Tab-separated table of C-alpha atoms in Angstrom:
chain	number	residue	atom	x	y	z
J	74	UNK	CA	96.948	65.395	-21.993
J	75	UNK	CA	94.190	64.024	-19.830
J	76	UNK	CA	91.390	66.337	-20.849
J	77	UNK	CA	88.636	64.592	-22.669
J	78	UNK	CA	86.515	65.918	-25.470
J	79	UNK	CA	83.152	67.383	-24.566
J	80	UNK	CA	81.091	64.565	-25.878
J	81	UNK	CA	82.453	62.260	-23.227
J	82	UNK	CA	80.249	64.013	-20.690
J	83	UNK	CA	77.317	62.139	-22.095
J	84	UNK	CA	76.805	58.553	-21.125
J	85	UNK	CA	77.957	56.026	-23.676
J	86	UNK	CA	75.654	55.761	-26.639
J	87	UNK	CA	73.492	52.688	-26.843
J	88	UNK	CA	74.919	49.941	-29.020
J	89	UNK	CA	73.610	49.802	-32.587
J	90	UNK	CA	70.222	48.227	-32.873
J	91	UNK	CA	70.372	44.504	-33.447
J	92	UNK	CA	67.798	41.803	-33.508
J	93	UNK	CA	67.213	42.141	-29.812
J	94	UNK	CA	65.752	45.586	-30.036
J	95	UNK	CA	63.819	45.198	-33.271
J	96	UNK	CA	62.302	41.798	-32.641
J	97	UNK	CA	60.272	40.875	-29.670
J	98	UNK	CA	62.413	39.593	-26.862
J	99	UNK	CA	60.440	36.406	-26.581
J	100	UNK	CA	60.999	35.342	-30.188
J	101	UNK	CA	64.611	36.395	-29.849
J	102	UNK	CA	65.157	34.168	-26.834
J	103	UNK	CA	63.432	31.214	-28.463
J	104	UNK	CA	65.509	31.479	-31.616
J	105	UNK	CA	68.608	31.730	-29.490
J	106	UNK	CA	67.771	28.426	-27.832
J	107	UNK	CA	67.076	26.773	-31.180
J	108	UNK	CA	70.345	28.013	-32.698
J	109	UNK	CA	72.246	26.888	-29.615
J	110	UNK	CA	70.654	23.456	-29.944
J	111	UNK	CA	71.738	23.221	-33.579
J	112	UNK	CA	75.298	24.197	-32.647
J	113	UNK	CA	75.297	21.649	-29.871
J	114	UNK	CA	74.116	18.925	-32.236
J	115	UNK	CA	76.953	19.750	-34.639
J	116	UNK	CA	79.492	19.128	-31.886
J	117	UNK	CA	80.141	22.416	-30.169
J	118	UNK	CA	80.220	22.258	-26.417
J	119	UNK	CA	80.095	25.979	-25.897
J	120	UNK	CA	79.746	29.213	-27.800
J	121	UNK	CA	80.902	32.761	-27.339
J	122	UNK	CA	77.999	35.069	-26.688
J	123	UNK	CA	78.661	37.440	-29.629
J	124	UNK	CA	79.185	34.493	-31.990
J	125	UNK	CA	75.888	32.959	-30.979
J	126	UNK	CA	74.252	36.325	-31.336
J	127	UNK	CA	75.539	36.715	-34.878
J	128	UNK	CA	74.393	33.241	-35.824
J	129	UNK	CA	70.997	33.999	-34.360
J	130	UNK	CA	70.789	37.246	-36.286
J	131	UNK	CA	71.627	35.389	-39.467
J	132	UNK	CA	68.979	32.752	-38.775
J	133	UNK	CA	66.272	35.389	-38.404
J	134	UNK	CA	67.474	37.234	-41.495
J	135	UNK	CA	67.433	33.994	-43.443
J	136	UNK	CA	63.860	33.304	-42.389
J	137	UNK	CA	62.759	36.791	-43.224
J	138	UNK	CA	64.425	36.851	-46.610
J	139	UNK	CA	62.838	33.523	-47.549
J	140	UNK	CA	59.471	34.933	-46.533
J	141	UNK	CA	60.055	38.156	-48.384
J	142	UNK	CA	60.985	36.593	-51.690
J	143	UNK	CA	58.201	34.004	-51.445
J	144	UNK	CA	55.659	36.704	-50.683
J	145	UNK	CA	57.003	38.814	-53.529
J	146	UNK	CA	56.709	36.047	-56.047
J	147	UNK	CA	53.202	35.258	-54.835
J	148	UNK	CA	52.202	38.878	-55.148
J	149	UNK	CA	53.645	39.202	-58.617
J	150	UNK	CA	51.570	36.189	-59.646
J	151	UNK	CA	48.473	37.876	-58.303
J	152	UNK	CA	48.068	35.785	-55.190
J	153	UNK	CA	48.054	36.730	-51.541
J	154	UNK	CA	49.030	33.326	-50.173
J	155	UNK	CA	52.363	31.779	-51.031
J	156	UNK	CA	52.422	28.220	-52.294
J	157	UNK	CA	54.990	25.501	-52.900
J	158	UNK	CA	56.316	27.061	-56.100
J	159	UNK	CA	57.078	30.352	-54.372
J	160	UNK	CA	58.681	28.652	-51.396
J	161	UNK	CA	60.885	26.387	-53.514
J	162	UNK	CA	61.921	29.346	-55.657
J	163	UNK	CA	62.925	31.366	-52.605
J	164	UNK	CA	64.805	28.423	-51.080
J	165	UNK	CA	66.674	28.004	-54.360
J	166	UNK	CA	67.409	31.699	-54.481
J	167	UNK	CA	68.990	31.687	-51.054
J	168	UNK	CA	70.957	28.494	-51.534
J	169	UNK	CA	72.345	29.703	-54.849
J	170	UNK	CA	75.197	31.422	-52.987
J	171	UNK	CA	76.786	28.069	-52.187
J	172	UNK	CA	75.166	26.261	-55.043
J	173	UNK	CA	73.094	23.122	-55.342
J	174	UNK	CA	72.868	20.260	-57.827
J	175	UNK	CA	70.851	21.238	-60.851
J	176	UNK	CA	71.369	24.951	-60.427
J	177	UNK	CA	72.788	25.167	-63.938
J	178	UNK	CA	69.359	24.630	-65.440
J	179	UNK	CA	68.051	28.010	-66.319
J	180	UNK	CA	64.444	26.897	-66.422
J	181	UNK	CA	64.358	24.157	-63.835
J	182	UNK	CA	61.033	22.997	-62.569
J	183	UNK	CA	60.190	23.293	-58.916
J	184	UNK	CA	59.460	19.578	-58.910
J	185	UNK	CA	63.034	18.428	-59.437
J	186	UNK	CA	64.752	21.190	-57.535
J	187	UNK	CA	68.197	20.216	-56.292
J	188	UNK	CA	67.907	22.493	-53.271
J	189	UNK	CA	64.771	20.723	-52.104
J	190	UNK	CA	66.417	17.358	-52.652
J	191	UNK	CA	69.257	18.462	-50.407
J	192	UNK	CA	66.733	19.446	-47.778
J	193	UNK	CA	65.160	16.017	-48.169
J	194	UNK	CA	68.445	14.245	-47.560
J	195	UNK	CA	69.201	16.594	-44.680
J	196	UNK	CA	65.938	15.788	-42.950
J	197	UNK	CA	66.436	12.076	-43.612
J	198	UNK	CA	70.021	11.658	-42.487
J	199	UNK	CA	70.416	14.255	-39.786
J	200	UNK	CA	69.390	13.672	-36.248
J	201	UNK	CA	65.976	15.001	-35.409
J	202	UNK	CA	66.264	17.381	-32.486
J	203	UNK	CA	62.982	18.763	-31.277
J	204	UNK	CA	62.891	22.135	-29.575
J	205	UNK	CA	63.860	22.024	-25.922
J	206	UNK	CA	60.521	23.137	-24.586
J	207	UNK	CA	57.023	22.840	-25.896
J	208	UNK	CA	55.390	26.093	-26.859
J	209	UNK	CA	51.752	26.912	-26.360
J	210	UNK	CA	49.917	26.888	-29.662
J	211	UNK	CA	49.261	30.235	-31.267
J	212	UNK	CA	51.490	32.053	-28.860
J	213	UNK	CA	52.481	34.544	-31.524
J	214	UNK	CA	49.278	34.909	-33.482
J	215	UNK	CA	47.774	38.339	-33.455
J	216	UNK	CA	44.278	37.164	-32.710
J	217	UNK	CA	45.371	35.343	-29.597
J	218	UNK	CA	44.399	38.335	-27.477
J	219	UNK	CA	40.806	37.399	-28.082
J	220	UNK	CA	41.133	34.174	-26.219
J	221	UNK	CA	42.602	35.988	-23.289
J	222	UNK	CA	40.113	38.784	-23.186
J	223	UNK	CA	36.821	37.129	-23.769
J	224	UNK	CA	35.195	34.058	-22.470
J	225	UNK	CA	35.056	30.891	-24.463
J	226	UNK	CA	31.424	31.367	-25.367
J	227	UNK	CA	32.009	34.770	-26.885
J	228	UNK	CA	35.183	33.492	-28.561
J	229	UNK	CA	33.110	30.964	-30.431
J	230	UNK	CA	31.042	33.783	-31.814
J	231	UNK	CA	34.075	35.061	-33.679
J	232	UNK	CA	34.870	31.699	-35.213
J	233	UNK	CA	31.534	30.588	-36.539
J	234	UNK	CA	28.865	32.509	-34.757
J	235	UNK	CA	27.166	35.841	-35.166
J	236	UNK	CA	30.387	37.791	-35.346
J	237	UNK	CA	32.268	35.686	-37.836
J	238	UNK	CA	32.306	38.569	-40.316
J	239	UNK	CA	34.556	40.543	-37.964
J	240	UNK	CA	38.198	40.081	-38.981
J	241	UNK	CA	40.428	38.373	-36.465
J	242	UNK	CA	42.870	41.217	-36.101
J	243	UNK	CA	40.282	43.564	-34.684
J	244	UNK	CA	40.087	43.798	-30.914
J	245	UNK	CA	37.257	42.125	-29.116
J	246	UNK	CA	33.999	43.962	-28.748
J	247	UNK	CA	33.601	45.169	-25.195
J	248	UNK	CA	31.322	42.940	-23.195
J	249	UNK	CA	28.323	44.886	-21.934
J	250	UNK	CA	26.914	43.340	-18.828
J	251	UNK	CA	23.144	43.463	-18.905
J	252	UNK	CA	21.682	45.019	-15.819
J	253	UNK	CA	19.308	42.722	-14.048
J	254	UNK	CA	17.363	45.430	-12.323
J	255	UNK	CA	15.859	47.556	-15.011
J	256	UNK	CA	13.316	49.532	-13.034
J	257	UNK	CA	15.069	51.064	-10.134
J	258	UNK	CA	13.073	54.202	-9.485
J	259	UNK	CA	9.594	52.974	-10.146
J	260	UNK	CA	7.434	50.705	-8.007
J	261	UNK	CA	7.779	47.918	-10.522
J	262	UNK	CA	11.001	46.720	-9.065
J	263	UNK	CA	9.670	46.201	-5.581
J	264	UNK	CA	6.508	44.507	-6.808
J	265	UNK	CA	8.221	42.211	-9.220
J	266	UNK	CA	10.689	41.308	-6.548
J	267	UNK	CA	7.884	40.477	-4.207
J	268	UNK	CA	6.091	38.390	-6.793
J	269	UNK	CA	9.238	36.498	-7.533
J	270	UNK	CA	9.802	35.797	-3.883
J	271	UNK	CA	6.202	34.751	-3.339
J	272	UNK	CA	6.386	32.300	-6.161
J	273	UNK	CA	9.255	30.625	-4.475
J	274	UNK	CA	7.142	30.338	-1.370
J	275	UNK	CA	9.801	31.331	1.063
J	276	UNK	CA	8.363	33.560	3.739
J	277	UNK	CA	11.624	34.683	5.188
J	278	UNK	CA	12.839	35.751	1.835
J	279	UNK	CA	9.609	37.556	1.240
J	280	UNK	CA	10.142	39.719	4.278
J	281	UNK	CA	13.622	40.479	3.098
J	282	UNK	CA	12.325	41.268	-0.352
J	283	UNK	CA	9.846	43.737	1.115
J	284	UNK	CA	12.606	45.270	3.088
J	285	UNK	CA	14.686	45.627	-0.007
J	286	UNK	CA	11.757	47.200	-1.790
J	287	UNK	CA	11.379	49.776	0.958
J	288	UNK	CA	14.986	50.670	0.766
J	289	UNK	CA	14.810	51.242	-2.928
J	290	UNK	CA	11.776	53.532	-2.673
J	291	UNK	CA	12.165	57.136	-1.786
J	292	UNK	CA	10.886	57.944	1.719
J	293	UNK	CA	7.460	59.538	1.655
J	294	UNK	CA	8.240	62.144	4.274
J	295	UNK	CA	11.477	63.911	4.264
J	296	UNK	CA	13.102	64.380	7.594
J	297	UNK	CA	14.887	67.689	7.354
J	298	UNK	CA	13.969	70.786	5.420
J	299	UNK	CA	16.440	72.351	3.144
J	300	UNK	CA	15.895	75.858	1.973
J	301	UNK	CA	17.551	77.703	-0.809
J	302	UNK	CA	17.350	81.405	-1.165
J	303	UNK	CA	18.500	83.010	-4.307
J	304	UNK	CA	19.138	86.684	-4.260
J	305	UNK	CA	21.584	89.361	-5.134
J	306	UNK	CA	24.430	89.681	-2.755
J	307	UNK	CA	25.435	93.232	-2.750
J	308	UNK	CA	28.693	92.818	-1.010
J	309	UNK	CA	30.219	90.534	-3.576
J	310	UNK	CA	28.221	91.877	-6.425
J	311	UNK	CA	27.050	88.501	-7.732
J	312	UNK	CA	24.296	85.992	-7.400
J	313	UNK	CA	24.723	83.897	-4.322
J	314	UNK	CA	22.672	81.418	-2.432
J	315	UNK	CA	22.047	81.113	1.249
J	316	UNK	CA	21.293	77.850	2.908
Q	126	UNK	CA	62.662	9.240	-81.058
Q	127	UNK	CA	61.024	12.398	-79.973
Q	128	UNK	CA	58.203	10.386	-78.580
Q	129	UNK	CA	60.524	8.152	-76.563
Q	130	UNK	CA	62.316	11.208	-75.187
Q	131	UNK	CA	59.018	12.700	-74.279
Q	132	UNK	CA	58.044	9.536	-72.466
Q	133	UNK	CA	61.312	9.477	-70.583
Q	134	UNK	CA	60.972	13.056	-69.448
Q	135	UNK	CA	57.402	12.496	-68.421
Q	136	UNK	CA	58.451	9.416	-66.442
Q	137	UNK	CA	61.304	11.338	-64.871
Q	138	UNK	CA	58.973	14.133	-63.979
Q	139	UNK	CA	56.586	11.623	-62.507
Q	140	UNK	CA	59.358	10.205	-60.311
Q	141	UNK	CA	60.405	13.679	-59.240
Q	142	UNK	CA	56.834	14.490	-58.464
Q	143	UNK	CA	56.577	11.389	-56.288
Q	144	UNK	CA	59.833	12.245	-54.532
Q	145	UNK	CA	58.598	15.736	-53.781
Q	146	UNK	CA	55.271	14.429	-52.553
Q	147	UNK	CA	57.024	11.919	-50.298
Q	148	UNK	CA	59.287	14.618	-48.934
Q	149	UNK	CA	56.370	16.896	-48.172
Q	150	UNK	CA	54.525	14.015	-46.542
Q	151	UNK	CA	57.583	13.162	-44.441
Q	152	UNK	CA	57.649	16.752	-43.205
Q	153	UNK	CA	54.367	16.127	-41.415
Q	154	UNK	CA	56.144	13.750	-39.044
Q	155	UNK	CA	59.397	15.673	-38.879
Q	156	UNK	CA	59.877	18.173	-36.078
Q	157	UNK	CA	62.465	20.808	-36.943
Q	158	UNK	CA	64.544	22.330	-34.166
Q	159	UNK	CA	63.061	25.729	-34.887
Q	160	UNK	CA	59.476	25.468	-33.690
Q	161	UNK	CA	56.631	26.023	-36.119
Q	162	UNK	CA	55.187	28.902	-34.156
Q	163	UNK	CA	58.452	30.774	-34.258
Q	164	UNK	CA	58.866	30.280	-37.999
Q	165	UNK	CA	55.278	31.307	-38.535
Q	166	UNK	CA	55.889	34.451	-36.509
Q	167	UNK	CA	58.892	35.496	-38.558
Q	168	UNK	CA	57.269	34.559	-41.855
Q	169	UNK	CA	54.125	36.437	-40.987
Q	170	UNK	CA	56.153	39.509	-40.166
Q	171	UNK	CA	57.565	39.535	-43.688
Q	172	UNK	CA	54.223	39.028	-45.378
Q	173	UNK	CA	54.327	35.294	-45.992
Q	174	UNK	CA	50.867	33.829	-45.668
Q	175	UNK	CA	50.343	30.114	-45.934
Q	176	UNK	CA	47.995	27.836	-44.046
Q	177	UNK	CA	50.009	24.739	-45.009
Q	178	UNK	CA	52.147	23.452	-42.140
Q	179	UNK	CA	54.350	21.520	-44.549
Q	180	UNK	CA	55.609	24.646	-46.254
Q	181	UNK	CA	56.344	26.277	-42.925
Q	182	UNK	CA	58.319	23.198	-41.949
Q	183	UNK	CA	60.096	23.284	-45.293
Q	184	UNK	CA	61.274	26.789	-44.492
Q	185	UNK	CA	62.233	25.664	-40.981
Q	186	UNK	CA	64.281	22.779	-42.379
Q	187	UNK	CA	65.969	25.098	-44.873
Q	188	UNK	CA	66.944	27.491	-42.103
Q	189	UNK	CA	68.101	24.669	-39.876
Q	190	UNK	CA	70.222	23.270	-42.687
Q	191	UNK	CA	71.782	26.650	-43.359
Q	192	UNK	CA	72.681	27.188	-39.704
Q	193	UNK	CA	73.964	23.635	-39.432
Q	194	UNK	CA	76.146	24.089	-42.523
Q	195	UNK	CA	77.617	27.299	-41.167
Q	196	UNK	CA	78.216	25.679	-37.784
Q	197	UNK	CA	79.818	22.626	-39.390
Q	198	UNK	CA	82.245	24.825	-41.315
Q	199	UNK	CA	83.036	26.717	-38.121
Q	200	UNK	CA	83.663	23.407	-36.379
Q	201	UNK	CA	86.132	22.378	-39.076
Q	202	UNK	CA	87.938	25.693	-38.688
Q	203	UNK	CA	87.979	25.203	-34.938
Q	204	UNK	CA	89.433	21.703	-35.206
Q	205	UNK	CA	92.016	22.805	-37.744
Q	206	UNK	CA	93.080	25.655	-35.500
Q	207	UNK	CA	93.409	23.381	-32.507
Q	208	UNK	CA	95.495	20.834	-34.383
Q	209	UNK	CA	97.782	23.612	-35.566
Q	210	UNK	CA	98.700	24.549	-31.997
Q	211	UNK	CA	102.340	23.986	-31.258
Q	212	UNK	CA	102.794	20.506	-29.945
Q	213	UNK	CA	104.920	21.359	-26.961
Q	214	UNK	CA	101.910	22.989	-25.337
Q	215	UNK	CA	100.324	19.650	-24.658
Q	216	UNK	CA	98.839	20.614	-21.337
Q	217	UNK	CA	97.180	23.672	-22.674
Q	218	UNK	CA	95.828	21.728	-25.596
Q	219	UNK	CA	94.245	19.277	-23.216
Q	220	UNK	CA	92.685	22.139	-21.410
Q	221	UNK	CA	91.324	23.696	-24.585
Q	222	UNK	CA	89.991	20.479	-25.997
Q	223	UNK	CA	86.459	21.623	-25.368
Q	224	UNK	CA	85.114	22.787	-28.703
Q	225	UNK	CA	83.870	26.314	-28.583
Q	226	UNK	CA	82.188	28.425	-31.225
Q	227	UNK	CA	84.350	31.520	-31.510
Q	228	UNK	CA	83.997	34.668	-33.515
Q	229	UNK	CA	87.077	33.921	-35.601
Q	230	UNK	CA	85.845	30.551	-36.789
Q	231	UNK	CA	82.363	31.829	-37.371
Q	232	UNK	CA	83.485	34.802	-39.415
Q	233	UNK	CA	85.714	32.541	-41.509
Q	234	UNK	CA	82.895	30.113	-42.234
Q	235	UNK	CA	80.373	32.891	-42.880
Q	236	UNK	CA	82.678	34.465	-45.430
Q	237	UNK	CA	82.076	31.457	-47.651
Q	238	UNK	CA	78.352	32.068	-47.432
Q	239	UNK	CA	78.650	35.652	-48.497
Q	240	UNK	CA	78.315	37.194	-45.061
Q	241	UNK	CA	81.018	39.572	-43.946
Q	242	UNK	CA	81.293	39.662	-40.203
Q	243	UNK	CA	83.377	42.362	-38.686
Q	244	UNK	CA	83.606	42.730	-34.990
Q	245	UNK	CA	85.479	44.844	-32.556
Q	246	UNK	CA	88.150	42.944	-30.730
Q	247	UNK	CA	87.274	44.416	-27.394
Q	248	UNK	CA	86.050	47.564	-25.751
Q	249	UNK	CA	88.732	49.445	-23.844
Q	250	UNK	CA	87.847	51.526	-20.831
Q	251	UNK	CA	90.907	53.712	-21.169
Q	252	UNK	CA	93.605	54.036	-23.823
Q	253	UNK	CA	96.048	52.142	-21.630
Q	254	UNK	CA	93.739	49.192	-20.869
Q	255	UNK	CA	95.186	46.757	-23.371
Q	256	UNK	CA	98.834	47.516	-22.724
Q	257	UNK	CA	101.235	45.532	-20.581
Q	258	UNK	CA	101.513	46.638	-16.977
Q	259	UNK	CA	105.217	47.352	-17.451
Q	260	UNK	CA	104.674	49.651	-20.398
Q	261	UNK	CA	101.752	51.266	-18.600
Q	262	UNK	CA	103.983	52.308	-15.756
Q	263	UNK	CA	106.326	54.016	-18.142
């Protein structure tokens, strides 16, 4: 029987959410490159796309679980910032699945942790492969928008200037451009403009300045007359005006 | 005797302390494959705050080591599988000599690390997609 169930009328459901949809695509792509580099250094010449994807997912989960347990242990000790003890404890916790030398000690010190010693030998004896491309500094930091939005001078204000009390995660204060011409409607503008021009001693500019002043002033005599008449319009039954 | 033991442990601790300090100092010059900014991004997302670059690199090295261990195990599985290929298929073996990270090897190696990977073999467009052409005609 060829007939299909009703639900097939819908388009195929989106695949279950993986790292790609939850994380930002940029971080996802970067981690993918790093994981591919590690695989290449081990000796693989190629990788299946889903296999690489799984390895990448595991790498991000590993990072996040280290961070989570380190942050938890810092918080339970009454600190906001994690330190070496928290980090070593979380590294030990995650490497306890496979095991590490010295894991049998129930109350081992962070100083002589076997997991950290393994990391030491790993960093010593493995080939150092830097990331394929250099990243701009603070590309991920939340406060980086400030550098983009404001000028350098105003950015310095946030670091050590007048606005250093404003936390970094807040958006930048909008820049209000000060208007140069404060008196537009009064005569002050034209006069001050003239004085400024005279001080410079440029006659041509002075004429232009006078011209500008005239333009800014309202004309003394108005050319056309405009009349408004307000009365009751009987036809429509409302107040209307006739020009 | 207690005193001598105490001295030994204190000396041992001192050596360990030096080793740890040296390791942390060596991390300043070491560049992990996972860039610092990326690690910082992921750590920050999970609430890890630390201004020390060395600790961030420590986490990066730990992650790199984990991925490298998993990949090494997968490589061993891959090599073992290739050597187990029937020897009369020499030509094909030559062709497949290129080492490739496959789902089978990866899931086998990840099982040792406590990660159960289950994947669908393939997606079929129609119920008859995977069958032989001869049986499809029937």
